Short mmCIF file of C-alpha atoms and ligand atoms in Angstrom, two decimals:
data_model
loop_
_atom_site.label_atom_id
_atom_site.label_comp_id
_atom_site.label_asym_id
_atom_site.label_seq_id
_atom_site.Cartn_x
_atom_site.Cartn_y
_atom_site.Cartn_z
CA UNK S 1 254.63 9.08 28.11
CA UNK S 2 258.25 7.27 28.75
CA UNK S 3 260.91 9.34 27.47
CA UNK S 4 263.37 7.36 29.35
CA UNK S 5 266.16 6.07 27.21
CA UNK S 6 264.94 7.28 23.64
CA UNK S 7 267.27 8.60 21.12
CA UNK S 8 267.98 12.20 20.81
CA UNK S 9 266.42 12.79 17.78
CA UNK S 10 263.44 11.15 18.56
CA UNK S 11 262.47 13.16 21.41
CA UNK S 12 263.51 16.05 19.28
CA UNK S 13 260.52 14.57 16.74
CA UNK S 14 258.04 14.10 18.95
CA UNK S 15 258.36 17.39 20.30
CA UNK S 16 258.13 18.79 16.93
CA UNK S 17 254.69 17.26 16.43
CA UNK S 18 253.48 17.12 20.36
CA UNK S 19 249.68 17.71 20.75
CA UNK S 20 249.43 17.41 24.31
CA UNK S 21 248.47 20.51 25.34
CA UNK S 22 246.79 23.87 24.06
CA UNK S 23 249.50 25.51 22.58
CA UNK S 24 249.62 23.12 19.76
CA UNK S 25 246.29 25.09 18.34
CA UNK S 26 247.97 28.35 17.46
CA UNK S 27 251.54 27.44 16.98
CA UNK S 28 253.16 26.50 13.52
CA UNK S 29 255.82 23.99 15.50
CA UNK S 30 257.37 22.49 18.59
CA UNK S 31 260.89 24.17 19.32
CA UNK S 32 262.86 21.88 20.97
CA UNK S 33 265.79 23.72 21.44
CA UNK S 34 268.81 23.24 19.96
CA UNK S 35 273.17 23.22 21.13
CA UNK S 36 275.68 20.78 22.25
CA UNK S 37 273.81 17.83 23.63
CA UNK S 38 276.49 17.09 26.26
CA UNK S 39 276.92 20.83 26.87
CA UNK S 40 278.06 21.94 30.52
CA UNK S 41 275.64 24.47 30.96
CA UNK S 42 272.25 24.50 29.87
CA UNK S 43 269.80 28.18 28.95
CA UNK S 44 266.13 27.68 30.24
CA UNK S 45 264.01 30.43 28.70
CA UNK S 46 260.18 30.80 28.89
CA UNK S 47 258.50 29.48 25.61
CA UNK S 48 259.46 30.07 21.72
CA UNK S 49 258.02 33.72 19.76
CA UNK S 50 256.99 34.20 16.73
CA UNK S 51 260.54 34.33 15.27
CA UNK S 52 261.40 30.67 17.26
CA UNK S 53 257.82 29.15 15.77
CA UNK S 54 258.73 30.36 11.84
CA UNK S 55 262.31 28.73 12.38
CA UNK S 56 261.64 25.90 14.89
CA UNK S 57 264.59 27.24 16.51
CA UNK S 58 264.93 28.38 20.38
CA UNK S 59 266.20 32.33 20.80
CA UNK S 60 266.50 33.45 17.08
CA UNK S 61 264.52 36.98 17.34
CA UNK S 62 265.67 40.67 18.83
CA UNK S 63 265.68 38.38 22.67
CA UNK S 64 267.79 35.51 20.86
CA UNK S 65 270.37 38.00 19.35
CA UNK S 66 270.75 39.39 22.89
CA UNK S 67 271.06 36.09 24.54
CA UNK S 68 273.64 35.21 22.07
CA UNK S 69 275.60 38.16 22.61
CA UNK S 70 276.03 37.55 26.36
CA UNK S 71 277.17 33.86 25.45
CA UNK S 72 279.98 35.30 23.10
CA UNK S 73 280.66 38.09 25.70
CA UNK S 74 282.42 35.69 28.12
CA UNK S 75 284.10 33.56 25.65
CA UNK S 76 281.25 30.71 24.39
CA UNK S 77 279.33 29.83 21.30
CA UNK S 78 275.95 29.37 21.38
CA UNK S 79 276.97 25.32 19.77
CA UNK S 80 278.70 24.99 23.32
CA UNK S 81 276.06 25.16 25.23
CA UNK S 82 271.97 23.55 25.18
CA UNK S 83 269.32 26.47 24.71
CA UNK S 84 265.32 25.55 25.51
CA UNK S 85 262.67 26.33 26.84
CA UNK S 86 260.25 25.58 29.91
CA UNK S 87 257.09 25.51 27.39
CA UNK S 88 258.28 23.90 23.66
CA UNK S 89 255.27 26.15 21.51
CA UNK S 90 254.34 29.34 20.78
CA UNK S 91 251.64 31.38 23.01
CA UNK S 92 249.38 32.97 21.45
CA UNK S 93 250.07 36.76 21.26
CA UNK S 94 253.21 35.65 23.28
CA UNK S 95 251.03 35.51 26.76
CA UNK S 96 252.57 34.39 29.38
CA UNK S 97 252.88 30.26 29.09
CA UNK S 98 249.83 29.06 31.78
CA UNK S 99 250.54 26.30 34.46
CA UNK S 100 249.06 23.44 33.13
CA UNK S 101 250.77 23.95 30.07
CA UNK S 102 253.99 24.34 31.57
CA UNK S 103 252.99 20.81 33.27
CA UNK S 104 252.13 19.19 30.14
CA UNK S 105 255.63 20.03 28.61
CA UNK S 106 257.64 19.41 31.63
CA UNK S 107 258.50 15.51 30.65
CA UNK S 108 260.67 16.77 27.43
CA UNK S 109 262.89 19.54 29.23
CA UNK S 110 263.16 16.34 32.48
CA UNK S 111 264.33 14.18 29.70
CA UNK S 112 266.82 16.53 27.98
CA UNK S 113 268.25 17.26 31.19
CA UNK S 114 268.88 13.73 31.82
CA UNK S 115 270.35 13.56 28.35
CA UNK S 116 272.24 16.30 28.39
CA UNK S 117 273.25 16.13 32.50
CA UNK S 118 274.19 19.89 32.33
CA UNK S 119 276.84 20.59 35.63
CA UNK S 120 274.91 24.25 35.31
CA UNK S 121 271.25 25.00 34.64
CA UNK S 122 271.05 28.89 33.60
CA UNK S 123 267.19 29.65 33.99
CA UNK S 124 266.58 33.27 32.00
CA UNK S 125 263.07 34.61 33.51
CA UNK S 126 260.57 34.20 36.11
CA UNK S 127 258.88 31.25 34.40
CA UNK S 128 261.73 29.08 34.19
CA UNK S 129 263.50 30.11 37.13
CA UNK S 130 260.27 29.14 39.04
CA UNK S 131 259.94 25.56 37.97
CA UNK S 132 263.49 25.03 38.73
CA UNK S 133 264.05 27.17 42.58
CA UNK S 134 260.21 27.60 43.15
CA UNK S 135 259.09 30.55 46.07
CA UNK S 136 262.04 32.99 45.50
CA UNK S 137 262.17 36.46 43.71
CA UNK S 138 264.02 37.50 40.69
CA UNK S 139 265.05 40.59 41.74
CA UNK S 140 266.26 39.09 44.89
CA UNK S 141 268.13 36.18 43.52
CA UNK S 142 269.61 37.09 39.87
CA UNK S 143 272.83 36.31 39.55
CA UNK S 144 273.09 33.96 42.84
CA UNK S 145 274.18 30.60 42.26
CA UNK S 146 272.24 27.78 44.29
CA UNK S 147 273.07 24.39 44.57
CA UNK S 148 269.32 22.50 44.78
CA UNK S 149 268.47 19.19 44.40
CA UNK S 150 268.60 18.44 40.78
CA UNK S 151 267.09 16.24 38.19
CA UNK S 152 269.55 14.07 36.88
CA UNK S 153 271.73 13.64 40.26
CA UNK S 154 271.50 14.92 44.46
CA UNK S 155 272.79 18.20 43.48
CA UNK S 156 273.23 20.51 40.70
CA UNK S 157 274.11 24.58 40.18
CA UNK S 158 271.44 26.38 38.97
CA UNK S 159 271.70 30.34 38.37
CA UNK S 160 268.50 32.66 38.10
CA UNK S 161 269.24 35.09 35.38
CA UNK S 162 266.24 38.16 33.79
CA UNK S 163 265.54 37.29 30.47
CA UNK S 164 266.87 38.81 28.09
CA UNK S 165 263.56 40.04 26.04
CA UNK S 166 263.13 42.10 29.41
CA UNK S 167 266.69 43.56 29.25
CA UNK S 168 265.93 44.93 25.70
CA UNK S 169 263.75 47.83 26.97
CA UNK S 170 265.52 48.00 30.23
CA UNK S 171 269.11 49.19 29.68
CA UNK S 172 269.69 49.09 33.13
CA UNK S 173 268.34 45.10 33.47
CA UNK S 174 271.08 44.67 30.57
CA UNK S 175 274.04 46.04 32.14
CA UNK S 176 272.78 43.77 35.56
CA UNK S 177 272.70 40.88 33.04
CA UNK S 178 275.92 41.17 31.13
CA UNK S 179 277.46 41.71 34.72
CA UNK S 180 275.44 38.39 35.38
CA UNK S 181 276.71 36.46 32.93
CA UNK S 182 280.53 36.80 34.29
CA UNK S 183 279.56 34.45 36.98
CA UNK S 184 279.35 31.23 34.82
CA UNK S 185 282.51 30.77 33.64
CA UNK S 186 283.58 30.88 37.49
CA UNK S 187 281.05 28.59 38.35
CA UNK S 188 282.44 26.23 35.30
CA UNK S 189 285.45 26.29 36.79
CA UNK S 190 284.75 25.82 39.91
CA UNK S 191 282.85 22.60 39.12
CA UNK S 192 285.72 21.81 36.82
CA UNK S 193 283.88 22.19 33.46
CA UNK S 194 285.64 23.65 30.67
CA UNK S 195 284.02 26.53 29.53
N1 LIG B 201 262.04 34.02 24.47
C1 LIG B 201 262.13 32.83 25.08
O1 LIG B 201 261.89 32.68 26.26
N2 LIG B 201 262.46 31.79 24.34
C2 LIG B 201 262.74 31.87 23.07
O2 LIG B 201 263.07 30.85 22.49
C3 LIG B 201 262.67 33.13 22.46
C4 LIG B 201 262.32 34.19 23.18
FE1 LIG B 202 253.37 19.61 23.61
FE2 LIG B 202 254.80 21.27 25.11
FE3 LIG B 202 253.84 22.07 22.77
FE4 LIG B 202 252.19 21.69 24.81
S1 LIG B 202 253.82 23.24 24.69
S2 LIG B 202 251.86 20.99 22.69
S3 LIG B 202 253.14 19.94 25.83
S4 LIG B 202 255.38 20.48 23.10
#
């Protein structure tokens, strides 16, 4: 598969209809995410729900309305920034997504990357955060930004963040989040994005 210099919207179609690995059987649609497609910063989450799969939208159930809350909480809109996921369908009974599938539907979130060249990469759970800053620890790194090689150029910020479905039973995890959160507008500004 060459996603290498399509349009936008056609990598947005062929996600939409993508039958390249296992998750196509159960899910109603790809979610390909959605936001500013030059956006500075860019929100990595773990695969769509059952909300995200009835919508074909990214973060649009009781996680979404959380995640959205800590964008508006330090002064962004969720249509200033790129929101995806590592897997593009729906698990079935939201299991966790498995590794080959997270292979399979790596090429679409390389190529939006490229597209979008994000300064940040926000990664919100283990999945993600793996992929992106593989053999480290959540609860050891949250809220840590590290530069590491990145996809679209030598070096790029990336910041490990919990997800926010965890944070809804945890109200401890979502004070440590909102608290998290503070950090990328001075990361923005330090790599002289406006946020
Ligand atoms: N959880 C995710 O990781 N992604 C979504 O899009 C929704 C919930
Ligand atoms: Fe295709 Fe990704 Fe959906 Fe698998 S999860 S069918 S690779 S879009």
């Amino acid at each position: 598969m060459n996603l290498n210099d399509i349009p936008k919207e056609e990598l947005v179609k062929q996600v939409v209809e993508c039958r390249k690995c296992r998750l196509c059987e159960g899910r109603k649609r790809g979610v390909p995410g959605e936001g500013y497609w030059q956006a500075g910063v860019m929100f990595i989450g773990e695969a769509p729900g059952k909300e995200e799969d009835i919508q074909g939208r990214p973060f649009v159930g009781a996680a979404g309305k959380l995640l959205t809350e800590l964008i508006e909480s330090i002064g962004m809109k969720r249509e200033d920034v790129f929101i995806t996921n590592v897997v593009k369908c729906r698990p079935p009974e939201n299991r966790d997504p498995l590794p080959d599938e997270i292979e399979a539907c790596w090429p679409y979130l390389e190529a939006q990357v490229k597209m979008i060249k994000p300064a940040l990469i926000v990664t919100l759970g283990r999945h993600s955060m793996a992929k992106f800053l593989p053999g480290v620890t959540i609860s050891q790194v949250h809220g840590q930004p590290k530069v590491a090689n990145g996809i679209w150029q030598q070096r790029q910020v990336y910041l490990p963040l919990f997800h926010p479905a965890v944070a809804l039973y945890d109200p401890r995890k979502k004070e440590v989040l909102f608290e998290d959160f503070k950090k990328i507008p001075l990361i923005l500004k330090k790599l002289n994005v406006p946020s």
